[in-house]
Amino acid sequence: MANSYHKFLSNDCLQDEEPPGEQSRKKEPIPQGNGCCIDAAWGEGLTGVGVFFHMPTNHNAIFIKAFSTSASSPLQAELIALQFALEVAKCLDFAGTVFLMDNATIADTIKKKDFEPDSGHWSLRPLWSQMIIDFPQDFMKVYWIPREINKMLDKLTKEARLLERANPIFDCQNISHLAYPNRMCFASALKNNFKGANCVIKHVLCF
């Protein structure tokens, strides 16, 4: 799974099946450090969110599935997914995390840092207003990546969209967490402390 994350940082990734206008877009340089890949699947008012955190210094990682009914379009679903990932990073004190997503509209809007007049789309303004209050702008380090290399989360998001009635699962398979119970377990920390504005956690796998 760590290899899947390194694929995001490679320079020879395929860029097939990109939306028009993004096929020739070059992948921007991504800083080293903790990374978080984000994706969302939307349909019939239901949003499935998939998030993958990877900490290369200690090889810890987390997969998360979340569910939301707050989005009314795929674009809103993508921004809600980013909001959720930021909330998780804040809850777990993952300072300096780089967030990677294949939605250019949202990634470019964050770089401009002018959310009111240039929100990417009028329907995103209420969400941007909420996020500006909750997170400092330097916390939102978001980079665009080609859709082809974000397919790792595609299955995760589609599964998450079907979990409306499912009970949440918080699973830790991290050997260091199991061997040393006094160390913070990400799954337990999210179970006990996380509260999202628009998403409900349905499955956490800490490893």
PDB file of C-alpha atoms in Angstrom:
ATOM      1  CA  MET A   1       0.000   0.000   0.000  1.00  0.00           C
ATOM      2  CA  ALA A   2       2.920   2.319   0.636  1.00  0.00           C
ATOM      3  CA  ASN A   3       4.003   1.622  -2.936  1.00  0.00           C
ATOM      4  CA  SER A   4       0.620   2.891  -4.101  1.00  0.00           C
ATOM      5  CA  TYR A   5       1.299   6.186  -2.352  1.00  0.00           C
ATOM      6  CA  HIS A   6       4.769   6.487  -3.909  1.00  0.00           C
ATOM      7  CA  LYS A   7       3.080   6.135  -7.288  1.00  0.00           C
ATOM      8  CA  PHE A   8       1.406   9.487  -6.665  1.00  0.00           C
ATOM      9  CA  LEU A   9       4.785  11.153  -6.381  1.00  0.00           C
ATOM     10  CA  SER A  10       6.369   9.569  -9.457  1.00  0.00           C
ATOM     11  CA  ASN A  11       6.898  11.569 -12.629  1.00  0.00           C
ATOM     12  CA  ASP A  12       5.987   8.856 -15.128  1.00  0.00           C
ATOM     13  CA  CYS A  13       2.347   8.270 -14.137  1.00  0.00           C
ATOM     14  CA  LEU A  14      -0.236   7.692 -16.840  1.00  0.00           C
ATOM     15  CA  GLN A  15      -2.713  10.477 -17.523  1.00  0.00           C
ATOM     16  CA  ASP A  16      -5.429   8.678 -19.492  1.00  0.00           C
ATOM     17  CA  GLU A  17      -9.139   9.284 -19.063  1.00  0.00           C
ATOM     18  CA  GLU A  18      -8.704  12.866 -17.869  1.00  0.00           C
ATOM     19  CA  PRO A  19     -11.483  15.404 -18.375  1.00  0.00           C
ATOM     20  CA  PRO A  20     -11.076  17.741 -21.383  1.00  0.00           C
ATOM     21  CA  GLY A  21      -8.560  20.451 -20.634  1.00  0.00           C
ATOM     22  CA  GLU A  22      -6.678  18.336 -18.105  1.00  0.00           C
ATOM     23  CA  GLN A  23      -5.207  15.773 -20.506  1.00  0.00           C
ATOM     24  CA  SER A  24      -2.198  17.974 -21.258  1.00  0.00           C
ATOM     25  CA  ARG A  25      -1.872  19.386 -17.767  1.00  0.00           C
ATOM     26  CA  LYS A  26       1.453  18.580 -16.177  1.00  0.00           C
ATOM     27  CA  LYS A  27       1.570  17.116 -12.699  1.00  0.00           C
ATOM     28  CA  GLU A  28       2.971  19.762 -10.393  1.00  0.00           C
ATOM     29  CA  PRO A  29       5.879  19.034  -8.035  1.00  0.00           C
ATOM     30  CA  ILE A  30       4.596  17.621  -4.755  1.00  0.00           C
ATOM     31  CA  PRO A  31       6.473  18.313  -1.499  1.00  0.00           C
ATOM     32  CA  GLN A  32       7.836  15.389   0.482  1.00  0.00           C
ATOM     33  CA  GLY A  33       6.257  14.452   3.784  1.00  0.00           C
ATOM     34  CA  ASN A  34       2.922  13.174   5.027  1.00  0.00           C
ATOM     35  CA  GLY A  35       0.444  12.751   2.200  1.00  0.00           C
ATOM     36  CA  CYS A  36      -3.300  12.309   1.937  1.00  0.00           C
ATOM     37  CA  CYS A  37      -5.072  11.113  -1.198  1.00  0.00           C
ATOM     38  CA  ILE A  38      -8.751  12.036  -1.512  1.00  0.00           C
ATOM     39  CA  ASP A  39     -11.631  10.989  -3.735  1.00  0.00           C
ATOM     40  CA  ALA A  40     -15.432  11.054  -3.761  1.00  0.00           C
ATOM     41  CA  ALA A  41     -18.246   9.195  -5.522  1.00  0.00           C
ATOM     42  CA  TRP A  42     -21.644  10.922  -5.808  1.00  0.00           C
ATOM     43  CA  GLY A  43     -25.008   9.708  -7.027  1.00  0.00           C
ATOM     44  CA  GLU A  44     -28.676  10.176  -6.113  1.00  0.00           C
ATOM     45  CA  GLY A  45     -27.757  12.575  -3.326  1.00  0.00           C
ATOM     46  CA  LEU A  46     -25.400  10.112  -1.625  1.00  0.00           C
ATOM     47  CA  THR A  47     -21.670  10.679  -1.352  1.00  0.00           C
ATOM     48  CA  GLY A  48     -18.996   8.108  -0.604  1.00  0.00           C
ATOM     49  CA  VAL A  49     -15.642   9.487   0.491  1.00  0.00           C
ATOM     50  CA  GLY A  50     -12.325   7.669   0.390  1.00  0.00           C
ATOM     51  CA  VAL A  51      -9.212   8.958   2.151  1.00  0.00           C
ATOM     52  CA  PHE A  52      -5.729   7.475   2.379  1.00  0.00           C
ATOM     53  CA  PHE A  53      -3.131   8.973   4.744  1.00  0.00           C
ATOM     54  CA  HIS A  54       0.488   7.862   4.501  1.00  0.00           C
ATOM     55  CA  MET A  55       3.326   8.854   6.844  1.00  0.00           C
ATOM     56  CA  PRO A  56       6.587   7.867   5.112  1.00  0.00           C
ATOM     57  CA  THR A  57       8.871   8.506   8.092  1.00  0.00           C
ATOM     58  CA  ASN A  58       7.281   5.765  10.204  1.00  0.00           C
ATOM     59  CA  HIS A  59       5.402   3.878   7.453  1.00  0.00           C
ATOM     60  CA  ASN A  60       2.062   4.317   9.195  1.00  0.00           C
ATOM     61  CA  ALA A  61      -1.058   4.587   7.063  1.00  0.00           C
ATOM     62  CA  ILE A  62      -4.827   4.907   7.354  1.00  0.00           C
ATOM     63  CA  PHE A  63      -7.657   4.066   4.977  1.00  0.00           C
ATOM     64  CA  ILE A  64     -10.987   5.734   5.740  1.00  0.00           C
ATOM     65  CA  LYS A  65     -14.442   5.378   4.223  1.00  0.00           C
ATOM     66  CA  ALA A  66     -17.002   8.053   5.029  1.00  0.00           C
ATOM     67  CA  PHE A  67     -20.554   8.841   4.014  1.00  0.00           C
ATOM     68  CA  SER A  68     -22.446  12.082   3.437  1.00  0.00           C
ATOM     69  CA  THR A  69     -25.852  13.302   2.281  1.00  0.00           C
ATOM     70  CA  SER A  70     -24.817  16.975   2.153  1.00  0.00           C
ATOM     71  CA  ALA A  71     -23.708  17.214  -1.487  1.00  0.00           C
ATOM     72  CA  SER A  72     -26.046  17.978  -4.372  1.00  0.00           C
ATOM     73  CA  SER A  73     -23.469  17.563  -7.157  1.00  0.00           C
ATOM     74  CA  PRO A  74     -20.209  15.713  -7.867  1.00  0.00           C
ATOM     75  CA  LEU A  75     -18.271  18.982  -7.430  1.00  0.00           C
ATOM     76  CA  GLN A  76     -19.744  19.581  -3.989  1.00  0.00           C
ATOM     77  CA  ALA A  77     -18.969  15.977  -3.101  1.00  0.00           C
ATOM     78  CA  GLU A  78     -15.295  16.510  -3.975  1.00  0.00           C
ATOM     79  CA  LEU A  79     -15.076  19.580  -1.749  1.00  0.00           C
ATOM     80  CA  ILE A  80     -16.852  17.782   1.101  1.00  0.00           C
ATOM     81  CA  ALA A  81     -14.282  14.989   0.736  1.00  0.00           C
ATOM     82  CA  LEU A  82     -11.474  17.527   1.080  1.00  0.00           C
ATOM     83  CA  GLN A  83     -13.198  19.099   4.081  1.00  0.00           C
ATOM     84  CA  PHE A  84     -13.449  15.662   5.682  1.00  0.00           C
ATOM     85  CA  ALA A  85      -9.755  14.908   5.089  1.00  0.00           C
ATOM     86  CA  LEU A  86      -8.795  18.244   6.632  1.00  0.00           C
ATOM     87  CA  GLU A  87     -10.980  17.493   9.654  1.00  0.00           C
ATOM     88  CA  VAL A  88      -9.293  14.116  10.114  1.00  0.00           C
ATOM     89  CA  ALA A  89      -5.829  15.663   9.830  1.00  0.00           C
ATOM     90  CA  LYS A  90      -6.779  18.303  12.394  1.00  0.00           C
ATOM     91  CA  CYS A  91      -8.212  15.685  14.761  1.00  0.00           C
ATOM     92  CA  LEU A  92      -5.058  13.549  14.541  1.00  0.00           C
ATOM     93  CA  ASP A  93      -2.702  16.551  14.595  1.00  0.00           C
ATOM     94  CA  PHE A  94      -1.209  15.720  11.204  1.00  0.00           C
ATOM     95  CA  ALA A  95       0.387  19.118  10.676  1.00  0.00           C
ATOM     96  CA  GLY A  96       2.011  19.775   7.303  1.00  0.00           C
ATOM     97  CA  THR A  97       0.014  17.135   5.442  1.00  0.00           C
ATOM     98  CA  VAL A  98      -0.086  17.491   1.656  1.00  0.00           C
ATOM     99  CA  PHE A  99      -3.544  16.750   0.239  1.00  0.00           C
ATOM    100  CA  LEU A 100      -3.777  15.211  -3.241  1.00  0.00           C
ATOM    101  CA  MET A 101      -6.930  15.178  -5.359  1.00  0.00           C
ATOM    102  CA  ASP A 102      -7.853  14.897  -9.017  1.00  0.00           C
ATOM    103  CA  ASN A 103     -10.310  17.806  -9.051  1.00  0.00           C
ATOM    104  CA  ALA A 104      -8.536  20.727 -10.705  1.00  0.00           C
ATOM    105  CA  THR A 105     -11.303  23.239  -9.954  1.00  0.00           C
ATOM    106  CA  ILE A 106     -10.918  22.830  -6.202  1.00  0.00           C
ATOM    107  CA  ALA A 107      -7.125  22.563  -6.218  1.00  0.00           C
ATOM    108  CA  ASP A 108      -6.779  25.722  -8.328  1.00  0.00           C
ATOM    109  CA  THR A 109      -9.277  27.671  -6.213  1.00  0.00           C
ATOM    110  CA  ILE A 110      -7.277  26.946  -3.057  1.00  0.00           C
ATOM    111  CA  LYS A 111      -4.078  28.153  -4.704  1.00  0.00           C
ATOM    112  CA  LYS A 112      -5.727  31.481  -5.594  1.00  0.00           C
ATOM    113  CA  LYS A 113      -6.904  31.898  -1.976  1.00  0.00           C
ATOM    114  CA  ASP A 114      -9.711  34.185  -3.111  1.00  0.00           C
ATOM    115  CA  PHE A 115     -12.713  32.058  -2.234  1.00  0.00           C
ATOM    116  CA  GLU A 116     -15.594  34.539  -2.352  1.00  0.00           C
ATOM    117  CA  PRO A 117     -15.360  36.057  -5.848  1.00  0.00           C
ATOM    118  CA  ASP A 118     -13.553  33.057  -7.366  1.00  0.00           C
ATOM    119  CA  SER A 119     -15.027  30.013  -5.635  1.00  0.00           C
ATOM    120  CA  GLY A 120     -14.729  27.714  -8.657  1.00  0.00           C
ATOM    121  CA  HIS A 121     -18.540  27.469  -8.732  1.00  0.00           C
ATOM    122  CA  TRP A 122     -21.246  29.397  -6.903  1.00  0.00           C
ATOM    123  CA  SER A 123     -22.555  26.219  -5.248  1.00  0.00           C
ATOM    124  CA  LEU A 124     -19.242  25.821  -3.373  1.00  0.00           C
ATOM    125  CA  ARG A 125     -19.351  29.173  -1.580  1.00  0.00           C
ATOM    126  CA  PRO A 126     -21.175  27.968   1.583  1.00  0.00           C
ATOM    127  CA  LEU A 127     -18.652  25.139   1.973  1.00  0.00           C
ATOM    128  CA  TRP A 128     -15.691  27.438   1.405  1.00  0.00           C
ATOM    129  CA  SER A 129     -17.080  29.829   4.040  1.00  0.00           C
ATOM    130  CA  GLN A 130     -17.313  26.961   6.512  1.00  0.00           C
ATOM    131  CA  MET A 131     -13.803  25.729   5.758  1.00  0.00           C
ATOM    132  CA  ILE A 132     -12.187  29.162   6.011  1.00  0.00           C
ATOM    133  CA  ILE A 133     -13.501  29.413   9.565  1.00  0.00           C
ATOM    134  CA  ASP A 134     -12.389  25.899  10.528  1.00  0.00           C
ATOM    135  CA  PHE A 135      -8.904  25.788   8.961  1.00  0.00           C
ATOM    136  CA  PRO A 136      -6.090  28.304   8.480  1.00  0.00           C
ATOM    137  CA  GLN A 137      -5.200  28.725   4.823  1.00  0.00           C
ATOM    138  CA  ASP A 138      -1.689  27.356   5.313  1.00  0.00           C
ATOM    139  CA  PHE A 139      -3.283  24.120   6.564  1.00  0.00           C
ATOM    140  CA  MET A 140      -4.933  23.588   3.164  1.00  0.00           C
ATOM    141  CA  LYS A 141      -1.960  22.396   1.109  1.00  0.00           C
ATOM    142  CA  VAL A 142      -3.750  20.891  -1.866  1.00  0.00           C
ATOM    143  CA  TYR A 143      -2.187  19.634  -5.089  1.00  0.00           C
ATOM    144  CA  TRP A 144      -3.819  18.337  -8.239  1.00  0.00           C
ATOM    145  CA  ILE A 145      -2.918  14.850  -9.438  1.00  0.00           C
ATOM    146  CA  PRO A 146      -4.037  13.046 -12.619  1.00  0.00           C
ATOM    147  CA  ARG A 147      -7.183  10.976 -12.239  1.00  0.00           C
ATOM    148  CA  GLU A 148      -5.428   7.879 -13.508  1.00  0.00           C
ATOM    149  CA  ILE A 149      -3.207   7.687 -10.432  1.00  0.00           C
ATOM    150  CA  ASN A 150      -6.082   8.378  -8.049  1.00  0.00           C
ATOM    151  CA  LYS A 151      -7.910   5.210  -9.103  1.00  0.00           C
ATOM    152  CA  MET A 152      -6.649   3.501  -5.983  1.00  0.00           C
ATOM    153  CA  LEU A 153      -9.466   5.201  -4.074  1.00  0.00           C
ATOM    154  CA  ASP A 154     -12.170   4.747  -6.698  1.00  0.00           C
ATOM    155  CA  LYS A 155     -13.313   1.376  -5.326  1.00  0.00           C
ATOM    156  CA  LEU A 156     -13.159   2.754  -1.784  1.00  0.00           C
ATOM    157  CA  THR A 157     -15.498   5.653  -2.557  1.00  0.00           C
ATOM    158  CA  LYS A 158     -18.041   3.480  -4.365  1.00  0.00           C
ATOM    159  CA  GLU A 159     -18.143   1.101  -1.424  1.00  0.00           C
ATOM    160  CA  ALA A 160     -18.497   4.004   1.003  1.00  0.00           C
ATOM    161  CA  ARG A 161     -21.508   5.390  -0.899  1.00  0.00           C
ATOM    162  CA  LEU A 162     -23.431   2.228  -0.021  1.00  0.00           C
ATOM    163  CA  LEU A 163     -22.755   2.404   3.718  1.00  0.00           C
ATOM    164  CA  GLU A 164     -25.563   4.727   4.818  1.00  0.00           C
ATOM    165  CA  ARG A 165     -27.061   2.165   7.214  1.00  0.00           C
ATOM    166  CA  ALA A 166     -23.830   0.385   8.120  1.00  0.00           C
ATOM    167  CA  ASN A 167     -22.429   0.538  11.625  1.00  0.00           C
ATOM    168  CA  PRO A 168     -19.003   2.200  11.834  1.00  0.00           C
ATOM    169  CA  ILE A 169     -15.922  -0.002  12.059  1.00  0.00           C
ATOM    170  CA  PHE A 170     -12.653   1.186  13.623  1.00  0.00           C
ATOM    171  CA  ASP A 171      -9.953  -1.403  12.963  1.00  0.00           C
ATOM    172  CA  CYS A 172      -6.285  -1.161  13.947  1.00  0.00           C
ATOM    173  CA  GLN A 173      -3.756  -3.571  12.451  1.00  0.00           C
ATOM    174  CA  ASN A 174      -0.735  -1.400  13.160  1.00  0.00           C
ATOM    175  CA  ILE A 175       1.830  -3.617  14.868  1.00  0.00           C
ATOM    176  CA  SER A 176       3.416  -0.794  16.862  1.00  0.00           C
ATOM    177  CA  HIS A 177      -0.001   0.320  18.152  1.00  0.00           C
ATOM    178  CA  LEU A 178      -0.923  -3.221  19.136  1.00  0.00           C
ATOM    179  CA  ALA A 179       2.432  -3.902  20.792  1.00  0.00           C
ATOM    180  CA  TYR A 180       2.534  -0.587  22.657  1.00  0.00           C
ATOM    181  CA  PRO A 181      -1.012   0.285  23.781  1.00  0.00           C
ATOM    182  CA  ASN A 182       0.152   3.627  25.222  1.00  0.00           C
ATOM    183  CA  ARG A 183       0.882   4.906  21.722  1.00  0.00           C
ATOM    184  CA  MET A 184      -1.923   6.783  20.059  1.00  0.00           C
ATOM    185  CA  CYS A 185      -3.947   4.564  17.746  1.00  0.00           C
ATOM    186  CA  PHE A 186      -5.434   6.568  14.888  1.00  0.00           C
ATOM    187  CA  ALA A 187      -8.543   4.403  14.696  1.00  0.00           C
ATOM    188  CA  SER A 188      -9.250   4.811  18.416  1.00  0.00           C
ATOM    189  CA  ALA A 189      -8.543   8.541  18.319  1.00  0.00           C
ATOM    190  CA  LEU A 190     -11.037   9.023  15.484  1.00  0.00           C
ATOM    191  CA  LYS A 191     -13.633   6.854  17.195  1.00  0.00           C
ATOM    192  CA  ASN A 192     -13.400   8.847  20.416  1.00  0.00           C
ATOM    193  CA  ASN A 193     -12.788  12.378  19.193  1.00  0.00           C
ATOM    194  CA  PHE A 194     -13.827  12.941  15.582  1.00  0.00           C
ATOM    195  CA  LYS A 195     -16.852  14.997  14.654  1.00  0.00           C
ATOM    196  CA  GLY A 196     -17.310  15.990  11.030  1.00  0.00           C
ATOM    197  CA  ALA A 197     -19.337  18.866   9.636  1.00  0.00           C
ATOM    198  CA  ASN A 198     -20.746  16.936   6.676  1.00  0.00           C
ATOM    199  CA  CYS A 199     -19.401  13.383   6.817  1.00  0.00           C
ATOM    200  CA  VAL A 200     -19.858  10.351   9.035  1.00  0.00           C
ATOM    201  CA  ILE A 201     -17.015   7.848   9.334  1.00  0.00           C
ATOM    202  CA  LYS A 202     -18.040   4.328   8.332  1.00  0.00           C
ATOM    203  CA  HIS A 203     -14.743   2.413   8.282  1.00  0.00           C
ATOM    204  CA  VAL A 204     -11.226   3.124   9.490  1.00  0.00           C
ATOM    205  CA  LEU A 205      -8.297   0.801   8.872  1.00  0.00           C
ATOM    206  CA  CYS A 206      -5.115   1.792  10.672  1.00  0.00           C
ATOM    207  CA  PHE A 207      -1.971  -0.118   9.689  1.00  0.00           C
TER     208      PHE A 207
END
